[in-house]
Amino acid sequence: GAGAQQPIMPRVKQPLRVEPPQEYNCPARIDLKMSADDEHLSSLHQIAELSARVAKKAPRHNALSSDKASAERMRDYALLAHSARRAGQPSTAGVQAFKQGVLFDNVADYAQAIKCYKHFLESCLESGDAVGEALACNSIGVDYQIMGDSHARQAVQYHTKHLEVADVPGKYIAHVNLGLCYAALKMPDEAVANHQHALRYAIRMCSLAGESLACGNLGMIASVEDIPTAKACAERQLQLARTLNDTRGKGDAYRQLGVLSNLQGAHGEAVHYFQQAMQLAQAEADELVSNSARCSIGVAKGNAGFDEFLQSLVARAAPNGQGGGAER
């Protein structure tokens, strides 16, 4: 058979999902790509080119046959869940409900997916399944995040429950998601604290990918108040992304460095960083990020040109002002 596909690295500002146990035999999850002008994008997703990511790619099939197969599987899972409940097998019924939830996620019906995940959570609580409970809380919380800022508090509730029952990798995931939620709720102190906890867990797990992501998310929050800290985080993310050969991670770091340079008035430096990000996006055939970086280059050049224009006005005004009384 073919070799294992290289996993796609998680992105900054992207909620993280817990992987279900292999024995669940779940359908492939497809995190749908969202458009830059999608009204449902929350502030977690305002940098659309970073959030509109397919976190895990499933094999492509004919769309019509795929939809029919999905509908049939959904009916099968519902029937199996009903049968298992009647037979007094809550764990089996819960797993079938979880599978239904994944299929609802795959068609962006997050409200129905959450109902399925809540059935799964009930069965896990009934059977004392802590692993399933963590998976259910994470799944519900992430779907609330995707649904937008108005659901951020509900997301916090479930990610906090996830944190309480999770193992170390799960606690890392929960802290990342909580940091993103608190950022959406305009609670930067809580957001920073959670991203810092995530960073500590990543270091504890010796996970360079986890550390890179935590630095990226932490830098996004810090950039609001503390540009030097944000820059240090972005530079560390870039260093780790290079080590991991994570092209998209490098692009994210270059874009953040460009944003920070713009804020500092170093517009020429910003253009350089955005050009790096655009080249990496083009190498990945990522049109969304490439176009966004191109726009950012234009903005940075415009800022630089405006600064030069103001300086020229000052330079012209000074001699005029001095020489105004010298005539006649």
mmCIF file of C-alpha atoms in Angstrom:
data_model
loop_
_atom_site.group_PDB
_atom_site.id
_atom_site.type_symbol
_atom_site.label_atom_id
_atom_site.label_comp_id
_atom_site.label_asym_id
_atom_site.label_seq_id
_atom_site.Cartn_x
_atom_site.Cartn_y
_atom_site.Cartn_z
ATOM 1 C CA GLY A 1 0.000 0.000 0.000
ATOM 2 C CA ALA A 2 0.950 3.653 -0.268
ATOM 3 C CA GLY A 3 2.909 5.279 2.513
ATOM 4 C CA ALA A 4 1.186 7.289 5.206
ATOM 5 C CA GLN A 5 0.223 10.764 4.136
ATOM 6 C CA GLN A 6 2.179 13.573 5.804
ATOM 7 C CA PRO A 7 -0.130 15.100 8.432
ATOM 8 C CA ILE A 8 -1.108 18.701 7.862
ATOM 9 C CA MET A 9 0.192 20.952 10.617
ATOM 10 C CA PRO A 10 -2.417 22.805 12.677
ATOM 11 C CA ARG A 11 -2.597 26.537 12.095
ATOM 12 C CA VAL A 12 -2.649 29.605 14.309
ATOM 13 C CA LYS A 13 -6.165 30.721 15.271
ATOM 14 C CA GLN A 14 -7.487 27.285 14.322
ATOM 15 C CA PRO A 15 -9.386 25.214 16.922
ATOM 16 C CA LEU A 16 -7.836 21.799 17.569
ATOM 17 C CA ARG A 17 -9.769 18.530 17.547
ATOM 18 C CA VAL A 18 -9.069 15.382 19.541
ATOM 19 C CA GLU A 19 -8.635 12.264 17.410
ATOM 20 C CA PRO A 20 -11.177 9.494 18.142
ATOM 21 C CA PRO A 21 -9.867 6.020 19.074
ATOM 22 C CA GLN A 22 -9.162 3.859 16.027
ATOM 23 C CA GLU A 23 -11.595 1.201 17.215
ATOM 24 C CA TYR A 24 -14.462 3.652 16.634
ATOM 25 C CA ASN A 25 -13.835 3.201 12.897
ATOM 26 C CA CYS A 26 -15.066 6.743 12.269
ATOM 27 C CA PRO A 27 -15.705 8.267 8.847
ATOM 28 C CA ALA A 28 -12.996 10.614 7.559
ATOM 29 C CA ARG A 29 -13.417 14.109 8.932
ATOM 30 C CA ILE A 30 -13.397 17.022 6.475
ATOM 31 C CA ASP A 31 -13.090 20.444 8.093
ATOM 32 C CA LEU A 32 -14.749 22.546 5.456
ATOM 33 C CA LYS A 33 -12.877 25.469 3.924
ATOM 34 C CA MET A 34 -14.575 28.776 4.692
ATOM 35 C CA SER A 35 -14.544 31.803 2.444
ATOM 36 C CA ALA A 36 -12.940 35.075 3.492
ATOM 37 C CA ASP A 37 -16.316 36.844 3.499
ATOM 38 C CA ASP A 38 -18.224 34.093 5.311
ATOM 39 C CA GLU A 39 -20.619 35.820 7.740
ATOM 40 C CA HIS A 40 -20.166 32.986 10.230
ATOM 41 C CA LEU A 41 -16.443 33.596 10.610
ATOM 42 C CA SER A 42 -15.825 34.657 14.179
ATOM 43 C CA SER A 43 -13.040 36.919 15.355
ATOM 44 C CA LEU A 44 -11.050 33.713 15.797
ATOM 45 C CA HIS A 45 -11.145 33.539 12.011
ATOM 46 C CA GLN A 46 -10.688 37.171 11.033
ATOM 47 C CA ILE A 47 -7.382 36.355 9.405
ATOM 48 C CA ALA A 48 -9.285 34.212 6.937
ATOM 49 C CA GLU A 49 -6.264 32.813 5.172
ATOM 50 C CA LEU A 50 -5.072 31.285 8.441
ATOM 51 C CA SER A 51 -8.376 29.846 9.572
ATOM 52 C CA ALA A 52 -9.843 28.638 6.290
ATOM 53 C CA ARG A 53 -7.905 25.434 6.354
ATOM 54 C CA VAL A 54 -8.714 21.840 5.583
ATOM 55 C CA ALA A 55 -7.233 20.326 8.745
ATOM 56 C CA LYS A 56 -7.388 16.802 7.427
ATOM 57 C CA LYS A 57 -7.862 15.915 3.777
ATOM 58 C CA ALA A 58 -10.043 12.922 2.879
ATOM 59 C CA PRO A 59 -9.816 11.206 -0.519
ATOM 60 C CA ARG A 60 -11.828 12.953 -3.196
ATOM 61 C CA HIS A 61 -14.830 11.125 -4.638
ATOM 62 C CA ASN A 62 -17.570 11.975 -7.069
ATOM 63 C CA ALA A 63 -19.645 14.562 -5.175
ATOM 64 C CA LEU A 64 -23.055 13.026 -5.946
ATOM 65 C CA SER A 65 -22.117 9.458 -5.021
ATOM 66 C CA SER A 66 -20.303 10.769 -1.933
ATOM 67 C CA ASP A 67 -23.408 12.670 -0.754
ATOM 68 C CA LYS A 68 -25.609 9.587 -1.243
ATOM 69 C CA ALA A 69 -23.133 7.377 0.599
ATOM 70 C CA SER A 70 -22.945 9.901 3.437
ATOM 71 C CA ALA A 71 -26.738 10.023 3.771
ATOM 72 C CA GLU A 72 -26.906 6.230 3.803
ATOM 73 C CA ARG A 73 -24.207 5.994 6.465
ATOM 74 C CA MET A 74 -26.002 8.607 8.563
ATOM 75 C CA ARG A 75 -29.158 6.485 8.467
ATOM 76 C CA ASP A 76 -27.133 3.376 9.300
ATOM 77 C CA TYR A 77 -25.509 5.040 12.319
ATOM 78 C CA ALA A 78 -28.885 6.324 13.553
ATOM 79 C CA LEU A 79 -30.399 2.829 13.253
ATOM 80 C CA LEU A 80 -27.434 1.208 15.006
ATOM 81 C CA ALA A 81 -27.575 3.799 17.807
ATOM 82 C CA HIS A 82 -31.303 3.197 18.288
ATOM 83 C CA SER A 83 -30.813 -0.590 18.346
ATOM 84 C CA ALA A 84 -27.945 -0.337 20.823
ATOM 85 C CA ARG A 85 -29.988 1.847 23.176
ATOM 86 C CA ARG A 86 -32.858 -0.630 23.086
ATOM 87 C CA ALA A 87 -30.413 -3.459 23.813
ATOM 88 C CA GLY A 88 -29.058 -1.601 26.850
ATOM 89 C CA GLN A 89 -25.686 -0.824 25.274
ATOM 90 C CA PRO A 90 -25.161 2.913 25.870
ATOM 91 C CA SER A 91 -21.455 2.854 24.903
ATOM 92 C CA THR A 92 -22.185 1.381 21.474
ATOM 93 C CA ALA A 93 -25.087 3.781 20.967
ATOM 94 C CA GLY A 94 -22.811 6.696 21.911
ATOM 95 C CA VAL A 95 -20.118 5.744 19.405
ATOM 96 C CA GLN A 96 -22.712 5.562 16.616
ATOM 97 C CA ALA A 97 -23.989 9.001 17.652
ATOM 98 C CA PHE A 98 -20.421 10.333 17.507
ATOM 99 C CA LYS A 99 -20.036 8.992 13.954
ATOM 100 C CA GLN A 100 -23.265 10.753 12.989
ATOM 101 C CA GLY A 101 -21.822 13.958 14.421
ATOM 102 C CA VAL A 102 -18.733 13.700 12.217
ATOM 103 C CA LEU A 103 -20.931 13.327 9.119
ATOM 104 C CA PHE A 104 -23.002 16.367 10.139
ATOM 105 C CA ASP A 105 -19.749 18.322 10.601
ATOM 106 C CA ASN A 106 -18.703 17.275 7.106
ATOM 107 C CA VAL A 107 -21.756 19.037 5.661
ATOM 108 C CA ALA A 108 -21.356 22.040 8.019
ATOM 109 C CA ASP A 109 -24.533 21.246 9.991
ATOM 110 C CA TYR A 110 -22.881 22.040 13.304
ATOM 111 C CA ALA A 111 -26.103 22.352 15.320
ATOM 112 C CA GLN A 112 -27.084 18.770 14.451
ATOM 113 C CA ALA A 113 -23.514 17.599 15.032
ATOM 114 C CA ILE A 114 -23.565 19.097 18.529
ATOM 115 C CA LYS A 115 -26.805 17.218 19.315
ATOM 116 C CA CYS A 116 -25.102 13.971 18.303
ATOM 117 C CA TYR A 117 -22.004 14.754 20.358
ATOM 118 C CA LYS A 118 -24.194 15.531 23.382
ATOM 119 C CA HIS A 119 -25.829 12.101 23.040
ATOM 120 C CA PHE A 120 -22.326 10.641 22.900
ATOM 121 C CA LEU A 121 -21.342 12.626 26.016
ATOM 122 C CA GLU A 122 -24.374 11.323 27.916
ATOM 123 C CA SER A 123 -23.448 7.735 27.076
ATOM 124 C CA CYS A 124 -19.830 8.315 28.156
ATOM 125 C CA LEU A 125 -20.932 9.792 31.486
ATOM 126 C CA GLU A 126 -23.317 6.877 31.991
ATOM 127 C CA SER A 127 -20.604 4.286 31.351
ATOM 128 C CA GLY A 128 -17.761 6.177 33.052
ATOM 129 C CA ASP A 129 -15.756 6.505 29.836
ATOM 130 C CA ALA A 130 -13.309 9.358 30.531
ATOM 131 C CA VAL A 131 -11.615 9.093 27.112
ATOM 132 C CA GLY A 132 -14.959 9.389 25.354
ATOM 133 C CA GLU A 133 -16.012 12.222 27.664
ATOM 134 C CA ALA A 134 -12.904 14.215 26.703
ATOM 135 C CA LEU A 135 -13.539 13.552 23.005
ATOM 136 C CA ALA A 136 -17.188 14.596 23.294
ATOM 137 C CA CYS A 137 -16.442 17.830 25.177
ATOM 138 C CA ASN A 138 -13.754 18.762 22.663
ATOM 139 C CA SER A 139 -16.026 18.033 19.691
ATOM 140 C CA ILE A 140 -18.864 20.130 21.106
ATOM 141 C CA GLY A 141 -16.560 22.997 22.050
ATOM 142 C CA VAL A 142 -14.889 23.153 18.630
ATOM 143 C CA ASP A 143 -18.240 23.197 16.837
ATOM 144 C CA TYR A 144 -19.416 26.065 19.044
ATOM 145 C CA GLN A 145 -16.202 27.911 18.126
ATOM 146 C CA ILE A 146 -16.792 27.384 14.428
ATOM 147 C CA MET A 147 -20.353 28.692 14.805
ATOM 148 C CA GLY A 148 -18.992 32.096 15.823
ATOM 149 C CA ASP A 149 -18.348 34.528 18.666
ATOM 150 C CA SER A 150 -21.930 34.400 19.926
ATOM 151 C CA HIS A 151 -21.254 30.787 20.946
ATOM 152 C CA ALA A 152 -17.807 31.402 22.456
ATOM 153 C CA ARG A 153 -18.999 31.169 26.077
ATOM 154 C CA GLN A 154 -20.613 27.793 25.381
ATOM 155 C CA ALA A 155 -17.345 26.702 23.788
ATOM 156 C CA VAL A 156 -15.448 27.789 26.922
ATOM 157 C CA GLN A 157 -17.806 25.689 29.062
ATOM 158 C CA TYR A 158 -17.058 22.488 27.122
ATOM 159 C CA HIS A 159 -13.345 23.104 26.643
ATOM 160 C CA THR A 160 -13.082 23.654 30.411
ATOM 161 C CA LYS A 161 -14.804 20.297 30.964
ATOM 162 C CA HIS A 162 -12.385 18.755 28.471
ATOM 163 C CA LEU A 163 -9.445 20.224 30.389
ATOM 164 C CA GLU A 164 -10.686 18.650 33.632
ATOM 165 C CA VAL A 165 -10.694 15.071 32.266
ATOM 166 C CA ALA A 166 -7.931 15.209 29.624
ATOM 167 C CA ASP A 167 -4.505 13.588 29.575
ATOM 168 C CA VAL A 168 -1.432 15.770 28.897
ATOM 169 C CA PRO A 169 -1.875 16.016 25.082
ATOM 170 C CA GLY A 170 -5.569 16.702 25.676
ATOM 171 C CA LYS A 171 -4.782 19.463 28.159
ATOM 172 C CA TYR A 172 -2.552 21.077 25.518
ATOM 173 C CA ILE A 173 -5.450 20.985 23.031
ATOM 174 C CA ALA A 174 -7.931 22.323 25.606
ATOM 175 C CA HIS A 175 -5.663 25.252 26.526
ATOM 176 C CA VAL A 176 -5.148 26.157 22.848
ATOM 177 C CA ASN A 177 -8.900 26.175 22.281
ATOM 178 C CA LEU A 178 -9.605 28.111 25.482
ATOM 179 C CA GLY A 179 -7.018 30.707 24.479
ATOM 180 C CA LEU A 180 -8.776 31.195 21.148
ATOM 181 C CA CYS A 181 -12.191 31.434 22.822
ATOM 182 C CA TYR A 182 -11.056 34.037 25.339
ATOM 183 C CA ALA A 183 -9.492 36.044 22.507
ATOM 184 C CA ALA A 184 -12.881 36.007 20.773
ATOM 185 C CA LEU A 185 -14.492 37.181 24.017
ATOM 186 C CA LYS A 186 -12.006 40.119 24.207
ATOM 187 C CA MET A 187 -10.444 38.704 27.391
ATOM 188 C CA PRO A 188 -6.722 38.972 26.515
ATOM 189 C CA ASP A 189 -5.357 38.126 29.973
ATOM 190 C CA GLU A 190 -7.231 34.813 30.028
ATOM 191 C CA ALA A 191 -6.245 34.158 26.415
ATOM 192 C CA VAL A 192 -2.548 34.750 27.136
ATOM 193 C CA ALA A 193 -2.663 32.576 30.280
ATOM 194 C CA ASN A 194 -4.127 29.648 28.330
ATOM 195 C CA HIS A 195 -1.684 29.952 25.444
ATOM 196 C CA GLN A 196 1.158 30.061 27.989
ATOM 197 C CA HIS A 197 -0.186 26.862 29.591
ATOM 198 C CA ALA A 198 -0.360 25.300 26.118
ATOM 199 C CA LEU A 199 3.262 26.304 25.504
ATOM 200 C CA ARG A 200 4.356 24.683 28.784
ATOM 201 C CA TYR A 201 2.555 21.441 27.911
ATOM 202 C CA ALA A 202 4.127 21.442 24.437
ATOM 203 C CA ILE A 203 7.600 21.798 25.963
ATOM 204 C CA ARG A 204 6.751 19.077 28.495
ATOM 205 C CA MET A 205 5.736 16.765 25.627
ATOM 206 C CA CYS A 206 8.878 17.731 23.641
ATOM 207 C CA SER A 207 6.541 18.671 20.781
ATOM 208 C CA LEU A 208 8.146 21.183 18.420
ATOM 209 C CA ALA A 209 4.933 21.400 16.390
ATOM 210 C CA GLY A 210 2.942 22.114 19.548
ATOM 211 C CA GLU A 211 5.466 24.715 20.679
ATOM 212 C CA SER A 212 5.390 26.399 17.274
ATOM 213 C CA LEU A 213 1.604 26.640 17.319
ATOM 214 C CA ALA A 214 1.517 27.909 20.908
ATOM 215 C CA CYS A 215 4.098 30.591 20.081
ATOM 216 C CA GLY A 216 2.070 31.639 17.042
ATOM 217 C CA ASN A 217 -1.161 31.926 18.998
ATOM 218 C CA LEU A 218 0.534 33.682 21.904
ATOM 219 C CA GLY A 219 2.129 36.174 19.539
ATOM 220 C CA MET A 220 -1.239 36.999 17.983
ATOM 221 C CA ILE A 221 -2.610 37.982 21.403
ATOM 222 C CA ALA A 222 0.547 39.744 22.585
ATOM 223 C CA SER A 223 0.686 41.874 19.430
ATOM 224 C CA VAL A 224 -2.276 43.876 20.734
ATOM 225 C CA GLU A 225 -0.343 45.185 23.743
ATOM 226 C CA ASP A 226 3.282 44.075 23.572
ATOM 227 C CA ILE A 227 4.984 44.178 20.162
ATOM 228 C CA PRO A 228 8.443 42.997 21.387
ATOM 229 C CA THR A 229 6.894 39.891 22.970
ATOM 230 C CA ALA A 230 4.780 39.269 19.883
ATOM 231 C CA LYS A 231 7.860 39.580 17.669
ATOM 232 C CA ALA A 232 9.821 37.153 19.844
ATOM 233 C CA CYS A 233 6.965 34.653 19.593
ATOM 234 C CA ALA A 234 6.746 35.025 15.807
ATOM 235 C CA GLU A 235 10.509 34.617 15.413
ATOM 236 C CA ARG A 236 10.435 31.470 17.576
ATOM 237 C CA GLN A 237 7.521 30.136 15.519
ATOM 238 C CA LEU A 238 9.503 30.783 12.334
ATOM 239 C CA GLN A 239 12.562 29.015 13.746
ATOM 240 C CA LEU A 240 10.510 25.953 14.737
ATOM 241 C CA ALA A 241 8.624 25.894 11.449
ATOM 242 C CA ARG A 242 11.953 25.833 9.606
ATOM 243 C CA THR A 243 13.115 22.927 11.768
ATOM 244 C CA LEU A 244 9.866 21.065 11.052
ATOM 245 C CA ASN A 245 9.918 22.003 7.357
ATOM 246 C CA ASP A 246 6.401 23.373 7.916
ATOM 247 C CA THR A 247 5.881 25.638 4.900
ATOM 248 C CA ARG A 248 2.535 26.992 6.045
ATOM 249 C CA GLY A 249 3.839 27.602 9.547
ATOM 250 C CA LYS A 250 6.695 29.627 8.064
ATOM 251 C CA GLY A 251 4.172 31.608 6.037
ATOM 252 C CA ASP A 252 2.080 32.310 9.134
ATOM 253 C CA ALA A 253 5.157 33.558 10.997
ATOM 254 C CA TYR A 254 6.253 35.791 8.106
ATOM 255 C CA ARG A 255 2.773 37.317 7.903
ATOM 256 C CA GLN A 256 2.734 38.027 11.632
ATOM 257 C CA LEU A 257 6.200 39.572 11.430
ATOM 258 C CA GLY A 258 4.930 41.734 8.563
ATOM 259 C CA VAL A 259 1.955 42.890 10.613
ATOM 260 C CA LEU A 260 4.217 43.755 13.557
ATOM 261 C CA SER A 261 6.677 45.620 11.327
ATOM 262 C CA ASN A 262 3.792 47.678 9.951
ATOM 263 C CA LEU A 263 2.705 48.530 13.494
ATOM 264 C CA GLN A 264 6.239 49.684 14.264
ATOM 265 C CA GLY A 265 6.339 51.836 11.128
ATOM 266 C CA ALA A 266 9.010 49.647 9.497
ATOM 267 C CA HIS A 267 7.033 49.384 6.262
ATOM 268 C CA GLY A 268 9.973 48.324 4.086
ATOM 269 C CA GLU A 269 10.657 45.431 6.447
ATOM 270 C CA ALA A 270 6.942 44.567 6.383
ATOM 271 C CA VAL A 271 7.006 44.366 2.574
ATOM 272 C CA HIS A 272 9.922 41.899 2.799
ATOM 273 C CA TYR A 273 8.060 39.649 5.256
ATOM 274 C CA PHE A 274 4.816 39.719 3.258
ATOM 275 C CA GLN A 275 6.744 38.886 0.077
ATOM 276 C CA GLN A 276 8.217 35.853 1.839
ATOM 277 C CA ALA A 277 4.729 34.796 2.939
ATOM 278 C CA MET A 278 3.372 35.229 -0.603
ATOM 279 C CA GLN A 279 6.153 33.152 -2.143
ATOM 280 C CA LEU A 280 5.547 30.316 0.337
ATOM 281 C CA ALA A 281 1.803 30.417 -0.335
ATOM 282 C CA GLN A 282 2.404 30.294 -4.085
ATOM 283 C CA ALA A 283 4.683 27.279 -3.599
ATOM 284 C CA GLU A 284 1.787 25.577 -1.780
ATOM 285 C CA ALA A 285 -0.706 26.699 -4.467
ATOM 286 C CA ASP A 286 -2.603 28.487 -1.671
ATOM 287 C CA GLU A 287 -4.403 31.205 -3.593
ATOM 288 C CA LEU A 288 -6.220 32.640 -0.574
ATOM 289 C CA VAL A 289 -3.073 33.317 1.432
ATOM 290 C CA SER A 290 -1.164 34.430 -1.653
ATOM 291 C CA ASN A 291 -3.806 37.033 -2.521
ATOM 292 C CA SER A 292 -4.008 38.229 1.070
ATOM 293 C CA ALA A 293 -0.220 38.611 1.271
ATOM 294 C CA ARG A 294 -0.246 40.500 -2.033
ATOM 295 C CA CYS A 295 -2.831 42.906 -0.570
ATOM 296 C CA SER A 296 -0.714 43.307 2.567
ATOM 297 C CA ILE A 297 2.300 44.167 0.403
ATOM 298 C CA GLY A 298 0.230 46.875 -1.277
ATOM 299 C CA VAL A 299 -0.873 48.280 2.076
ATOM 300 C CA ALA A 300 2.703 48.288 3.418
ATOM 301 C CA LYS A 301 3.996 50.006 0.270
ATOM 302 C CA GLY A 302 1.155 52.512 0.537
ATOM 303 C CA ASN A 303 2.067 53.226 4.155
ATOM 304 C CA ALA A 304 5.710 53.677 3.191
ATOM 305 C CA GLY A 305 4.744 56.013 0.347
ATOM 306 C CA PHE A 306 2.509 58.060 2.629
ATOM 307 C CA ASP A 307 5.312 58.419 5.169
ATOM 308 C CA GLU A 308 7.634 59.635 2.402
ATOM 309 C CA PHE A 309 4.957 62.054 1.207
ATOM 310 C CA LEU A 310 4.575 63.528 4.710
ATOM 311 C CA GLN A 311 8.336 63.865 5.061
ATOM 312 C CA SER A 312 8.544 65.664 1.727
ATOM 313 C CA LEU A 313 5.807 68.064 2.844
ATOM 314 C CA VAL A 314 7.719 68.827 6.027
ATOM 315 C CA ALA A 315 10.952 69.296 4.061
ATOM 316 C CA ARG A 316 9.264 71.715 1.633
ATOM 317 C CA ALA A 317 7.415 73.598 4.351
ATOM 318 C CA ALA A 318 10.498 74.295 6.483
ATOM 319 C CA PRO A 319 12.476 76.449 3.971
ATOM 320 C CA ASN A 320 9.290 78.213 2.867
ATOM 321 C CA GLY A 321 8.507 79.092 6.399
ATOM 322 C CA GLN A 322 12.028 80.349 7.066
ATOM 323 C CA GLY A 323 12.222 82.407 3.883
ATOM 324 C CA GLY A 324 8.771 83.959 4.099
ATOM 325 C CA GLY A 325 10.051 87.243 5.628
ATOM 326 C CA ALA A 326 13.175 87.485 3.496
ATOM 327 C CA GLU A 327 11.379 88.763 0.364
ATOM 328 C CA ARG A 328 11.195 92.499 -0.344
#
